[in-house]
Structures are given as structure tokens and as C-alpha cells.
PDB file of C-alpha atoms and ligand atoms in Angstrom:
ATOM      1  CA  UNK A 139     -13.691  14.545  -2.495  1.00  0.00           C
ATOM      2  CA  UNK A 140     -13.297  17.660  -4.676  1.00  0.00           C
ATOM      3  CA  UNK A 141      -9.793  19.410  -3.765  1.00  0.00           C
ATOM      4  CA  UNK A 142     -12.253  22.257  -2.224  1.00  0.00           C
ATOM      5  CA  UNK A 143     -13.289  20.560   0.346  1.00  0.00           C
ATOM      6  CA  UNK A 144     -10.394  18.573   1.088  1.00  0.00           C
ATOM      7  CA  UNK A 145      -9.380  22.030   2.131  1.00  0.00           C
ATOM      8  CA  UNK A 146     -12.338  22.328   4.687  1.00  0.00           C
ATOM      9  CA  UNK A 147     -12.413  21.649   8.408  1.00  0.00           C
ATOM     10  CA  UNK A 148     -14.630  18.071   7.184  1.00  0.00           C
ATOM     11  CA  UNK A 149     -12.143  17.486   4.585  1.00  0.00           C
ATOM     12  CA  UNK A 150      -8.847  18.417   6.420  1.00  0.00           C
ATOM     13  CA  UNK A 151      -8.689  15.599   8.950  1.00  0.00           C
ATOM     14  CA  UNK A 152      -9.937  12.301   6.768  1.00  0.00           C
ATOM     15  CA  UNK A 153      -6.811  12.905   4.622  1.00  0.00           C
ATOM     16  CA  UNK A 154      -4.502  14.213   6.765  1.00  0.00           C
ATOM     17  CA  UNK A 155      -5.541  10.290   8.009  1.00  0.00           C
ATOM     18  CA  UNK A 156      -5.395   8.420   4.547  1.00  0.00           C
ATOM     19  CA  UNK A 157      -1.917  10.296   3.862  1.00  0.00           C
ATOM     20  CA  UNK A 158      -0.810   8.860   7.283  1.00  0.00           C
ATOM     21  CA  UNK A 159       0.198  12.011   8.810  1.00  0.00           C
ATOM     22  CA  UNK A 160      -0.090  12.679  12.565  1.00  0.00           C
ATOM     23  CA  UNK A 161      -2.885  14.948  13.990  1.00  0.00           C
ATOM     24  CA  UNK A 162      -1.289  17.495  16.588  1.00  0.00           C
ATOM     25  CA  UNK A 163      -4.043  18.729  18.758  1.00  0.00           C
ATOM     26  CA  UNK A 164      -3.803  21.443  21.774  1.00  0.00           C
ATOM     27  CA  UNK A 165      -6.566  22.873  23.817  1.00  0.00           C
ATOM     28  CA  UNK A 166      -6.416  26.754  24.287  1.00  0.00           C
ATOM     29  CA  UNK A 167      -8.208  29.080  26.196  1.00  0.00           C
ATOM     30  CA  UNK A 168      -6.731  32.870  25.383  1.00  0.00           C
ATOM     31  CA  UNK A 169      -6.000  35.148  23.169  1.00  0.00           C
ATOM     32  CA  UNK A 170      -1.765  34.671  23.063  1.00  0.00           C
ATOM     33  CA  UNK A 171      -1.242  31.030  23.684  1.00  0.00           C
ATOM     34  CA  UNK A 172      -3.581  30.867  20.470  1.00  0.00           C
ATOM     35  CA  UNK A 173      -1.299  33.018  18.764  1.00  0.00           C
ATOM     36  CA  UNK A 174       1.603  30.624  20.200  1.00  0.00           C
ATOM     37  CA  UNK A 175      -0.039  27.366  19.189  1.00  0.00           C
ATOM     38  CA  UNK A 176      -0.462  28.515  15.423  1.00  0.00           C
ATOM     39  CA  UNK A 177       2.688  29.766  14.856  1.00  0.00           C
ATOM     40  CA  UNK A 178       4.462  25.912  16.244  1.00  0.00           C
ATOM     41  CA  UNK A 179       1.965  24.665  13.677  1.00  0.00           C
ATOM     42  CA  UNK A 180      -0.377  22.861  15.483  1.00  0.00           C
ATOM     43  CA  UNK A 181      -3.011  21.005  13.381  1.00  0.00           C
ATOM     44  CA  UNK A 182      -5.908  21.538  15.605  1.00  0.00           C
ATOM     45  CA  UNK A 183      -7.207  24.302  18.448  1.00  0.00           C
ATOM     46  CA  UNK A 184      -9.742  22.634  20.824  1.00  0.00           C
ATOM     47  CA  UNK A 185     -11.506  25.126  22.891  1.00  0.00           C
ATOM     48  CA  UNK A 186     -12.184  22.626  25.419  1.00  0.00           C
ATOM     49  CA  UNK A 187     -14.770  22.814  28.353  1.00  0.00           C
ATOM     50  CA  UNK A 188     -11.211  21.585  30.288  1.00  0.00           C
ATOM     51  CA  UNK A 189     -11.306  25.573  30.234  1.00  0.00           C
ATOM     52  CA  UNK A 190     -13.518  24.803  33.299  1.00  0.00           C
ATOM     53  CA  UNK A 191     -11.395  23.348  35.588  1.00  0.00           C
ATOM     54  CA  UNK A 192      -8.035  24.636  33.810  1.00  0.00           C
ATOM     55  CA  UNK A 193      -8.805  28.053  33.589  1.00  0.00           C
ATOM     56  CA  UNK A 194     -12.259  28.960  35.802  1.00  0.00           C
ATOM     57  CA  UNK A 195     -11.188  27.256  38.480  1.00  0.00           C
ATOM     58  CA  UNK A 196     -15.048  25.230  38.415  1.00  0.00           C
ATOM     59  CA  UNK A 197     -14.604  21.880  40.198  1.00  0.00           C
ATOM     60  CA  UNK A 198     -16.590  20.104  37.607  1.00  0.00           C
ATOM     61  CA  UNK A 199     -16.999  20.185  33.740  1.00  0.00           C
ATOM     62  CA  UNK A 200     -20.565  20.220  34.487  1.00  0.00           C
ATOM     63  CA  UNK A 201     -20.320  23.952  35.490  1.00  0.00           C
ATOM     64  CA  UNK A 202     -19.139  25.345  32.288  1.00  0.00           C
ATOM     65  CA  UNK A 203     -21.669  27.216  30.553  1.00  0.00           C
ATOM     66  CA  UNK A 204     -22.662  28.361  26.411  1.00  0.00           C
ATOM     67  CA  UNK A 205     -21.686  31.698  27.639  1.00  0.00           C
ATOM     68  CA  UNK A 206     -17.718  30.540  29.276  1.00  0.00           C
ATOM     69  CA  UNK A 207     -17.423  28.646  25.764  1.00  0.00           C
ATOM     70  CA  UNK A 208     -18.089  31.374  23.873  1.00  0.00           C
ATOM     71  CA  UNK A 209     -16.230  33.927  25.811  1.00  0.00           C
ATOM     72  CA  UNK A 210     -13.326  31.803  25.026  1.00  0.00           C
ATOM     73  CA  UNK A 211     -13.613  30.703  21.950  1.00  0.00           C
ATOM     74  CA  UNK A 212     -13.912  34.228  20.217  1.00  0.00           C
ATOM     75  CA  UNK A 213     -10.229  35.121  22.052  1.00  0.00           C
ATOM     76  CA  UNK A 214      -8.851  32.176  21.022  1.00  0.00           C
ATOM     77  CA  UNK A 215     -10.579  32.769  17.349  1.00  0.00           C
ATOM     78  CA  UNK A 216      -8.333  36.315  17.394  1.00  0.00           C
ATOM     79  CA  UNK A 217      -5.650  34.541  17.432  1.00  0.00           C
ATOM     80  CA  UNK A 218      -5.412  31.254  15.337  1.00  0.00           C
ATOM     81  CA  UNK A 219      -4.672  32.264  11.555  1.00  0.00           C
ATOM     82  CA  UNK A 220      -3.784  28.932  10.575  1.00  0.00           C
ATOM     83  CA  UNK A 221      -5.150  26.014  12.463  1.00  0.00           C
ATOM     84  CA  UNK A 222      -8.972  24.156  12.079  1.00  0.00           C
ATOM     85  CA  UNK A 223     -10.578  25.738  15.461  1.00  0.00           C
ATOM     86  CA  UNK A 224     -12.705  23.445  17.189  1.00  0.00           C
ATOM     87  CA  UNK A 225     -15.054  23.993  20.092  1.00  0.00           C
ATOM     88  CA  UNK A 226     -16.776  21.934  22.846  1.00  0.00           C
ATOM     89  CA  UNK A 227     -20.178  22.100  22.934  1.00  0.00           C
ATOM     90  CA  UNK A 228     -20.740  21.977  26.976  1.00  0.00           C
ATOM     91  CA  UNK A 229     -22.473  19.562  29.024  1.00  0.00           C
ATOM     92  CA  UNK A 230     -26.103  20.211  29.229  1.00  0.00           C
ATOM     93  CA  UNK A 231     -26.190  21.874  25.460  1.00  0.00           C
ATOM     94  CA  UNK A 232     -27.019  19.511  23.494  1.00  0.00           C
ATOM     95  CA  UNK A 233     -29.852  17.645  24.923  1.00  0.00           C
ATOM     96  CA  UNK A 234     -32.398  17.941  21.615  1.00  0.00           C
ATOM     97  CA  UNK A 235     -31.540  18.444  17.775  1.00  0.00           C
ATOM     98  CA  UNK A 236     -32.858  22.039  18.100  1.00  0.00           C
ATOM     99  CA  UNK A 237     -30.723  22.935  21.075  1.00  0.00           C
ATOM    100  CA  UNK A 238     -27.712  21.324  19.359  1.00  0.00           C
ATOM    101  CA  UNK A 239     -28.118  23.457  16.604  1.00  0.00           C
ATOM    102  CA  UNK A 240     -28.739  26.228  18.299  1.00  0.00           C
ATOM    103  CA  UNK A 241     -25.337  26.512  20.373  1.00  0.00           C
ATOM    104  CA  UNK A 242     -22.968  24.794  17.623  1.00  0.00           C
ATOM    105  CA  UNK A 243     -23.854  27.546  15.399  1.00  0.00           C
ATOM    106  CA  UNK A 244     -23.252  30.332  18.130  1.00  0.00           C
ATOM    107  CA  UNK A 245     -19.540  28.499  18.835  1.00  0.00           C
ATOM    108  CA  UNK A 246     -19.227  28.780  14.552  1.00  0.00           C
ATOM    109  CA  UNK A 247     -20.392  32.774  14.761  1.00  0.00           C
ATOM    110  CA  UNK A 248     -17.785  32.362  17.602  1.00  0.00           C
ATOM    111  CA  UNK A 249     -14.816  31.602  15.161  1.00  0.00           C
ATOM    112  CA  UNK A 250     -15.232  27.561  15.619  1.00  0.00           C
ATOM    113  CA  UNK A 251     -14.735  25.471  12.505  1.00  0.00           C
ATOM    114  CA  UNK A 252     -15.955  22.261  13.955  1.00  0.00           C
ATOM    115  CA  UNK A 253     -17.718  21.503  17.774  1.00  0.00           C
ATOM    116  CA  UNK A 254     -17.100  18.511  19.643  1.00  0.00           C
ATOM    117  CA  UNK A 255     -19.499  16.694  21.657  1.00  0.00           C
ATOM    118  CA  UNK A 256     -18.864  13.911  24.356  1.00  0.00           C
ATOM    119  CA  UNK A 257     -20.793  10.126  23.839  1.00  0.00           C
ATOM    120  CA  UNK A 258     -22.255   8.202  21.229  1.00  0.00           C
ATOM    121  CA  UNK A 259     -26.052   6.167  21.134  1.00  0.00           C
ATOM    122  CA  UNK A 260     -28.474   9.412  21.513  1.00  0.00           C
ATOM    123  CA  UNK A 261     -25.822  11.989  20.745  1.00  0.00           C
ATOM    124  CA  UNK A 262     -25.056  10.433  17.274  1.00  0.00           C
ATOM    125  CA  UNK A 263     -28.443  11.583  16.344  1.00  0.00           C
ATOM    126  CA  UNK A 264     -27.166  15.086  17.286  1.00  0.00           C
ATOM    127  CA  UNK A 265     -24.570  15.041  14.475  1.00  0.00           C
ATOM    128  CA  UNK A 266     -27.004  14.679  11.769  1.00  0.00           C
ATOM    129  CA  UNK A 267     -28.764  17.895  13.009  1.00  0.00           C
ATOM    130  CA  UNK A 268     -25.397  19.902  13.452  1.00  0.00           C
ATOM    131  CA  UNK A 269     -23.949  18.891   9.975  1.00  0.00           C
ATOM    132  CA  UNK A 270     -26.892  19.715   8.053  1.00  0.00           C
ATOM    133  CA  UNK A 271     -26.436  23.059   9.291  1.00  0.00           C
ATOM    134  CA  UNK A 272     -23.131  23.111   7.415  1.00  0.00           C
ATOM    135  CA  UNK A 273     -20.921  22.659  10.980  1.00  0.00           C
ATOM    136  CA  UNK A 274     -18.219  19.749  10.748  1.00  0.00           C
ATOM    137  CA  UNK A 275     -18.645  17.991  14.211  1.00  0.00           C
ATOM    138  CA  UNK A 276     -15.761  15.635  16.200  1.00  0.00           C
ATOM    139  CA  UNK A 277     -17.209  12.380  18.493  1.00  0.00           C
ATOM    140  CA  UNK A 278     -15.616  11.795  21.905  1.00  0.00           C
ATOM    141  CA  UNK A 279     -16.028   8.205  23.047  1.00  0.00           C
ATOM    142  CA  UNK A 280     -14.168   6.466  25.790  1.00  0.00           C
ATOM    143  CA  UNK A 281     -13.704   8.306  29.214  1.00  0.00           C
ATOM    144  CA  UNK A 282     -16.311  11.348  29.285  1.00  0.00           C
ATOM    145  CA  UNK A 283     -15.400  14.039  31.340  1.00  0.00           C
ATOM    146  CA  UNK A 284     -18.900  15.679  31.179  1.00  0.00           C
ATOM    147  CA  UNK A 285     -20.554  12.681  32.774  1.00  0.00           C
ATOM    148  CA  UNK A 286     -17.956  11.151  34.241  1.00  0.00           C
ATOM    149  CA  UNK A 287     -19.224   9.817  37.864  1.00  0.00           C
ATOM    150  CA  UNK A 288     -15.389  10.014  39.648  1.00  0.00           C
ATOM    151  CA  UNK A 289     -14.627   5.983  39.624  1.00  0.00           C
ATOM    152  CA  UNK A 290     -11.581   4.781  37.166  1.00  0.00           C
ATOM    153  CA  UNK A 291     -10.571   7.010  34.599  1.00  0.00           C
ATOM    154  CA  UNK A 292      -9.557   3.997  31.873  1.00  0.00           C
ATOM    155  CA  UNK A 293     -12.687   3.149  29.642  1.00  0.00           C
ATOM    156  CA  UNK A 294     -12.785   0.008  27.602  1.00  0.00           C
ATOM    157  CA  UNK A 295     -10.558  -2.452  29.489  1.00  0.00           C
ATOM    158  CA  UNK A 296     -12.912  -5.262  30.011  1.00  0.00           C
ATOM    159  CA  UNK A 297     -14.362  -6.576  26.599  1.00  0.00           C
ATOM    160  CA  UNK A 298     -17.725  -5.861  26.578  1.00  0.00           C
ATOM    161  CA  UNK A 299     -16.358  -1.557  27.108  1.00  0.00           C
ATOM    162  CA  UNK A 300     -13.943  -1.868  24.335  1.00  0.00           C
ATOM    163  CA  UNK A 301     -16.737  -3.297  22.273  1.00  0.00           C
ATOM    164  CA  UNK A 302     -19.439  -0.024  23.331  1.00  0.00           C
ATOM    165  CA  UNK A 303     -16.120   2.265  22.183  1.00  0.00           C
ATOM    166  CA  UNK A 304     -16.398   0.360  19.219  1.00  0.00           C
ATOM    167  CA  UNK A 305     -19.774   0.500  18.681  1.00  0.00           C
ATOM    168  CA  UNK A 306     -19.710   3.681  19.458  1.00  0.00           C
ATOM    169  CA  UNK A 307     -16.913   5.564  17.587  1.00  0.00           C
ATOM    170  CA  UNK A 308     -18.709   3.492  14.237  1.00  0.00           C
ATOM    171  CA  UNK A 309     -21.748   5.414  15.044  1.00  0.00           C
ATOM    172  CA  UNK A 310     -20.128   8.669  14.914  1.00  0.00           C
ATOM    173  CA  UNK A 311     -19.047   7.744  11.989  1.00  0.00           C
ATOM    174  CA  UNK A 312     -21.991   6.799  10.475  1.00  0.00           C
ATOM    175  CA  UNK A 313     -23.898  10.046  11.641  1.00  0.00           C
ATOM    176  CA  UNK A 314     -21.337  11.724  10.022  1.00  0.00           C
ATOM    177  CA  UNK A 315     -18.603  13.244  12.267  1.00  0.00           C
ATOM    178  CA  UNK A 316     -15.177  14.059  11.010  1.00  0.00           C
ATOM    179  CA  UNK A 317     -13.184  12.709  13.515  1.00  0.00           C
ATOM    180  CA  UNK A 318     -13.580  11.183  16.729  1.00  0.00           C
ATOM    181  CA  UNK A 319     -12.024  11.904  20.074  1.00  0.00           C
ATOM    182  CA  UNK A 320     -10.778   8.397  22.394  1.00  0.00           C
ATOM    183  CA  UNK A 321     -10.220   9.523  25.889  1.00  0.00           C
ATOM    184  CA  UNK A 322      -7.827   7.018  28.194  1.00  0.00           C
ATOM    185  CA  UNK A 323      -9.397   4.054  26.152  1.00  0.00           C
ATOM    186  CA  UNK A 324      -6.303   1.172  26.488  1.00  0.00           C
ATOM    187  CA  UNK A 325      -3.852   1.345  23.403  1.00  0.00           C
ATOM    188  CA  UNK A 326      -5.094  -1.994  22.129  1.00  0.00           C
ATOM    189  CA  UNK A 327      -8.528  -1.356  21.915  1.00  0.00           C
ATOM    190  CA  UNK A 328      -7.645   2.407  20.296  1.00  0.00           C
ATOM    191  CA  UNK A 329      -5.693   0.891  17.560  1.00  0.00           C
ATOM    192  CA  UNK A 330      -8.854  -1.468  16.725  1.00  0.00           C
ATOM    193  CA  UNK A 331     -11.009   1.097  16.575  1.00  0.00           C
ATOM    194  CA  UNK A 332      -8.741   3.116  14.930  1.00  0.00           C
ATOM    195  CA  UNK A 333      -7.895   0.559  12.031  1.00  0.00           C
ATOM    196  CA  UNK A 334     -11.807   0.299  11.761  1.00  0.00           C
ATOM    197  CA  UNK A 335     -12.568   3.733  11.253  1.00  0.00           C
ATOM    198  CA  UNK A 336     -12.312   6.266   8.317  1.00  0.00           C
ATOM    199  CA  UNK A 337     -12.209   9.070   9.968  1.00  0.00           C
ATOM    200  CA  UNK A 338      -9.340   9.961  12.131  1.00  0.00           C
ATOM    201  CA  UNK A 339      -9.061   9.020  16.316  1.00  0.00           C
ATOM    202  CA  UNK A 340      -7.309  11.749  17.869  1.00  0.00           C
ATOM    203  CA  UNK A 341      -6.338  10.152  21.742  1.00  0.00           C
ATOM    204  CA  UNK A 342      -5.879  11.494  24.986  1.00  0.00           C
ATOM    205  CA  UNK A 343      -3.960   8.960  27.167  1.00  0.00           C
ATOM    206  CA  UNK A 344      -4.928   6.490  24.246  1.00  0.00           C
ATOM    207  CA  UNK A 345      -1.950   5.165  23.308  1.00  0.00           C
ATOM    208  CA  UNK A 346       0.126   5.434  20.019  1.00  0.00           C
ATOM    209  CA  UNK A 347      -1.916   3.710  17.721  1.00  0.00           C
ATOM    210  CA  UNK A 348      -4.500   6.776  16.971  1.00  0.00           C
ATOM    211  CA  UNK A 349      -4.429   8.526  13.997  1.00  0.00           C
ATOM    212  CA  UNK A 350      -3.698  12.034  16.105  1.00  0.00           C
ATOM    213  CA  UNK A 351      -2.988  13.286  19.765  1.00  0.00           C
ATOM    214  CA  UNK A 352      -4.346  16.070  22.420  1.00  0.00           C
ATOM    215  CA  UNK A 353      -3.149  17.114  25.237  1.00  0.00           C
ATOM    216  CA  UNK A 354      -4.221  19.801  27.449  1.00  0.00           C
ATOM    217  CA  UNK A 355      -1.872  22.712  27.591  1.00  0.00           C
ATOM    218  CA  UNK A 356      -1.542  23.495  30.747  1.00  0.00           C
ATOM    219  CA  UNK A 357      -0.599  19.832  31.585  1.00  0.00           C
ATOM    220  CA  UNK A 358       1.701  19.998  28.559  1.00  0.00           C
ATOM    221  CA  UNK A 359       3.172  23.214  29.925  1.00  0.00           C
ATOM    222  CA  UNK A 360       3.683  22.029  33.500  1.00  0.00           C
ATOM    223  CA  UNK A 361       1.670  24.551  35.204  1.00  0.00           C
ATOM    224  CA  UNK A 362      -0.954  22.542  37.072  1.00  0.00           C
ATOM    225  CA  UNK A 363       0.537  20.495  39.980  1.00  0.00           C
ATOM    226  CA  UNK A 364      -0.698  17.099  39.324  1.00  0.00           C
ATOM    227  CA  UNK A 365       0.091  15.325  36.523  1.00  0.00           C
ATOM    228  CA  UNK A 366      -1.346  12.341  34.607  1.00  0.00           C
ATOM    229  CA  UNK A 367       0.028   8.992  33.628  1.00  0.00           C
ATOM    230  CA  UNK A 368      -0.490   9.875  29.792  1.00  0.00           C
ATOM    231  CA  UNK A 369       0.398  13.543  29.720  1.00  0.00           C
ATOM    232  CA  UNK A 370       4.508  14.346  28.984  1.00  0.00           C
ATOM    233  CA  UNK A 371       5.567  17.896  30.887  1.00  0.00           C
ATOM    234  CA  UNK A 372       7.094  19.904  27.879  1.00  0.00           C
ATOM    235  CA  UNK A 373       8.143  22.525  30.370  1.00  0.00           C
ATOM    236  CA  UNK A 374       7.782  23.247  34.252  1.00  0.00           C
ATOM    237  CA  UNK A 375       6.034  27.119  33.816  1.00  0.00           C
ATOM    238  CA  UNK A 376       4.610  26.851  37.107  1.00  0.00           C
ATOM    239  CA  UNK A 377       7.639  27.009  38.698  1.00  0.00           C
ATOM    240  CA  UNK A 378       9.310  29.775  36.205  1.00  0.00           C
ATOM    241  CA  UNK A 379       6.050  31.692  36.797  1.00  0.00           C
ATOM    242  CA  UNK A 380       5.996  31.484  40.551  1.00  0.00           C
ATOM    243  CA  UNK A 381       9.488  32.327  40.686  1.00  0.00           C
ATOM    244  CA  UNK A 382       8.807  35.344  38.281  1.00  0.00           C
ATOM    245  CA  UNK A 383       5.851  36.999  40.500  1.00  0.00           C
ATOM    246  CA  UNK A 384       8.006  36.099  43.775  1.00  0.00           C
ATOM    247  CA  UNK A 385      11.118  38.628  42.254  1.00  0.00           C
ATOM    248  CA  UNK A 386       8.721  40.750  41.342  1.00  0.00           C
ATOM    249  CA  UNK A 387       7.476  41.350  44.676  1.00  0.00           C
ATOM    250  CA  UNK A 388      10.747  41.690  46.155  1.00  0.00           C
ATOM    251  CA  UNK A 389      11.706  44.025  44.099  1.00  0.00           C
ATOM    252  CA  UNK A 390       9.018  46.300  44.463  1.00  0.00           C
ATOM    253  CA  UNK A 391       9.885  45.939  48.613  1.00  0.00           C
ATOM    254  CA  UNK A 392      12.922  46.630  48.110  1.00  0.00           C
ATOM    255  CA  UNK A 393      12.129  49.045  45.735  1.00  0.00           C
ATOM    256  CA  UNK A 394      14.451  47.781  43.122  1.00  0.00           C
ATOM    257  CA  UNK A 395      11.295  48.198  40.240  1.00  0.00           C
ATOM    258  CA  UNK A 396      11.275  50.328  38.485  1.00  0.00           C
ATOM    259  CA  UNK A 397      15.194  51.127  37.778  1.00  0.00           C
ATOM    260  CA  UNK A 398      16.495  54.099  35.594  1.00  0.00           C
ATOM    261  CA  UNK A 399      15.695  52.215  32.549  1.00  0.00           C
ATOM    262  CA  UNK A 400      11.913  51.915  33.123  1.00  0.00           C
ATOM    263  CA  UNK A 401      11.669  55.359  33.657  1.00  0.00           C
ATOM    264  CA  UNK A 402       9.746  57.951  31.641  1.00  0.00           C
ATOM    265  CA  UNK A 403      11.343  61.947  31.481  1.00  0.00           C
ATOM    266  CA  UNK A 404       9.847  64.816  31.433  1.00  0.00           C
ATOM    267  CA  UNK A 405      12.761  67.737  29.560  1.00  0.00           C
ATOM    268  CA  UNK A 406      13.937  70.372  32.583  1.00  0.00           C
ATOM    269  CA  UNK A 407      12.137  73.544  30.919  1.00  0.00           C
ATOM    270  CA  UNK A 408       8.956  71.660  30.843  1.00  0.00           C
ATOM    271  CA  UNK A 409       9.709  70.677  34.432  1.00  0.00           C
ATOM    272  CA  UNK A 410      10.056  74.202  35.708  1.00  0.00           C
ATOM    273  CA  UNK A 411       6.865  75.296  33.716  1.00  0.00           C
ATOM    274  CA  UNK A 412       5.461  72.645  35.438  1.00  0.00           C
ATOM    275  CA  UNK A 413       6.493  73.520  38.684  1.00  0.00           C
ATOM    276  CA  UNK A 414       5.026  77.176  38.273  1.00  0.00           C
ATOM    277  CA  UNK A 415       1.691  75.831  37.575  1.00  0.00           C
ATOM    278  CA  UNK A 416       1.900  73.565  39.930  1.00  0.00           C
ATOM    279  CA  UNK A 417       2.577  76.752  42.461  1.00  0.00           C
ATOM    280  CA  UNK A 418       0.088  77.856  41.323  1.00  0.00           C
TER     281      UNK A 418
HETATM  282  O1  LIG B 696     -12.074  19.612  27.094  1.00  0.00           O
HETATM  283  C1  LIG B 696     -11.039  18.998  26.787  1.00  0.00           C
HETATM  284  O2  LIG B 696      -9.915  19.385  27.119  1.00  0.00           O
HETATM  285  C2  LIG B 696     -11.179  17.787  25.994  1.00  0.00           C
HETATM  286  C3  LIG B 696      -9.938  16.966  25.805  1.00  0.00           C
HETATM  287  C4  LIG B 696      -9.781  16.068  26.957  1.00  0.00           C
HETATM  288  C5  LIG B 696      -9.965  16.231  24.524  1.00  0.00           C
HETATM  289  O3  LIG B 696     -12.242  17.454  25.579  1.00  0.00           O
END
């Protein structure tokens, strides 16, 4: 690989893997926490259709559209000077070649460096299309959250799954992605896959033997109330948040806000000019 692309979004992640260093991945959804995320050095931005549920306050995945992806991903592009920006392509867009092409290159005339898509079989078929357009694309085997049918979350505990994760993350290989997402695939079975793969795993409740992590930020940041098994709470900001509003409010009631110091003045000869007119 020439040291120009090594530099790349395609390049970036396969030796970030061979020099065994740790893939840090966030999703992000605005403008600031994208500023926020880049400046604590965070490898990669995923624009995640999570936005969906996180953010839009959809019930499914299913609902997010080109247009919410988009929307998103050029405030989060605003902000990220640093890290490889990486987009979900949403359920639904990606159903032919054309179509993939179509929408991964809006996401890249978004700001995306790379779009992710969820499955392997038919969909590794889309990565040829996408990356002879000159887009770097990311796999996501495992649990799907664009398909998922609301049973058990874990994917690949019983042999014959762990083998299809397999099978499946070689595909994406083969069809050329750059790295491949495992989603709550058992720790066991990610660190096979992993050790079989040249491209980097980056896993979400996959264990510690992937070659990177993601979490979802707002899980990370404690503002949703539930919590996963595999997700750590960094912070509790629902709780500072709620408690931020809640003083707010009171001291509007009690008309505490604004004080002295949030005033703005107007000089005393201006005021009395004012005044006149005012008479007038
Ligand atoms: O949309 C998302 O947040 C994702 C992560 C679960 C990897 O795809």
C-alpha cells in the first residue's frame, strides 16, 4: 500500500489493525458533540441510523430515511476536522447496485468518508458497486438492527450462526469493504472471526477480542434510561441535564433569571432621549 493511501479512509483502518492499535468508534448526530468527539481523538464518527431512535424519537430503524441521514451527516461533517466520518446507508437504500450508488455518494457529497451497510450474502454484491465509485464501505454482520424481527439480541451463539458471521464477515471482505462491523456476536466467535480477517472488526457488545469498539453516545453518555449489558455509562447527563432545565424553571418563577449580571444597559442620556421619543 503506497503511504498515500495508507492515509485514506480504505487505508486508515487495515493498518491501524496490522500495527495492533485499538479502533475508537462513536456515533454522532450534531453539530457540537462532533466537535467534542474530534477533539478526545476519536478514530472514527459513525453517523448511525441509531440517530432514529436516539435522536428522532422513530420507534424503529426502519423509519429513518436518505433525507434524516443526510440532514445529519452534513452537521456532523461541520464539525469533525480530524476523524474518518462514516455514514449509514439506511434500511431500504440499498436494495440494487444503482440505488446503492446512488445514496452512498449523496452521504460522501454529505461529508462521509466511508458508508456502512447492515448484512452480508446479497449486500456483498453492493460493495463492489459502491467502491468502484471511489467510496470506502464498512460490513455489519451479527445482530442487524435494520431487520432485526424483536427476538434475542445475541447473534451467533449456536454453531451453525457463528459460522453465517463467519461466512459472512469473509464475504465483506472479499467484496472489498474496509472494515466490518460485529454487533452482540459472543466474544468467542468475534475473536475467530476477527483472527480470520484482514480487515479490522470494530464490536458493539462483541467482546474484547475485536480489532476496535463503538458505542452509541448517548448510551455512553448516560442520557437514555435503559441501558445495555455491553454498553459502560461514562457519565449520567440525563440526570445533570434534567436537573439543569428543572433550576432553570424555577428560577425564571421565582424570577431569579436573569440577575444583574445578565443584564444589558442602555447609558442614562440615551435613556432620557429615549424616553422623549417614546412620549412622543
Ligand atoms: O446505527 C448505529 O448506531 C450502528 C451501531 C450499532 C454500530 O450501526
Amino acid at each position: 500500500m503506497s503511504e498515500e493511501e495508507s492515509r485514506t479512509a480504505t487505508g486508515v483502518l487495515p493498518e491501524m489493525k496490522r500495527r495492533g492499535e485499538p479502533i475508537a468508534m462513536l456515533t454522532c448526530y450534531d453539530f457540537p458533540t462532533a466537535v467534542l468527539q474530534d477533539a478526545s481523538q476519536v478514530d472514527v464518527i459513525l453517523v448511525g441510523d441509531s440517530v432514529g431512535i436516539n435522536i428522532l424519537g422513530y420507534e424503529s430503524p426502519q423509519q429513518v430515511t436518505m433525507e434524516d441521514m443526510l440532514h445529519h451527516t452534513r452537521a456532523v461533517s461541520r464539525g469533525v476536522r480530524n476523524a474518518i466520518l462514516l455514514a449509514d446507508l439506511p434500511y431500504r437504500s440499498y436494495e440494487t447496485d444503482a440505488q446503492a450508488v446512488v445514496n452512498a455518494r449523496q452521504l460522501a457529497d454529505a461529508g462521509a468518508d466511508m458508508v456502512k451497510l447492515e448484512g452480508a450474502g446479497e449486500v456483498a454484491g453492493r460493495i463492489g458497486a459502491i467502491t468502484a465509485d471511489g467510496i470506502p464501505v464498512v460490513g455489519h454482520v451479527g445482530h442487524l438492527p435494520q431487520t432485526w424481527k424483536g427476538n434475542r439480541h445475541v447473534y451467533g451463539d449456536r454453531a451453525d450462526e457463528a459460522a453465517r458471521v463467519l461466512a459472512g464477515a469473509l464475504a465483506l471482505e472479499a467484496a472489498g469493504a474496509s472494515a466490518v462491523v460485529l454487533e452482540c456476536v459472543p466474544e468467542q466467535v468475534a475473536g475467530v472471526v476477527s483472527r480470520a480477517l484482514r480487515i479490522p472488526t470494530i464490536g458493539i457488545g462483541s467482546g474484547r477480542r475485536c480489532d476496535g469498539q463503538v458505542l452509541v453516545a448517548p448510551d455512553l453518555l448516560g442520557l437514555n434510561d435503559f441501558s445495555f449489558r455491553y454498553s459502560k455509562r461514562y457519565a449520567e447527563l440525563g440526570g445533570t441535564i434534567r436537573n439543569a432545565f428543572a433550576r432553570y424553571v424555577t428560577d425564571v418563577k421565582e424570577k431569579r433569571y436573569p440577575a444583574e449580571e445578565h443584564r444589558y444597559r442602555i447609558r442614562n442620556e440615551e435613556l432620557r432621549k429615549f424616553k422623549a421619543l417614546a412620549e412622543e
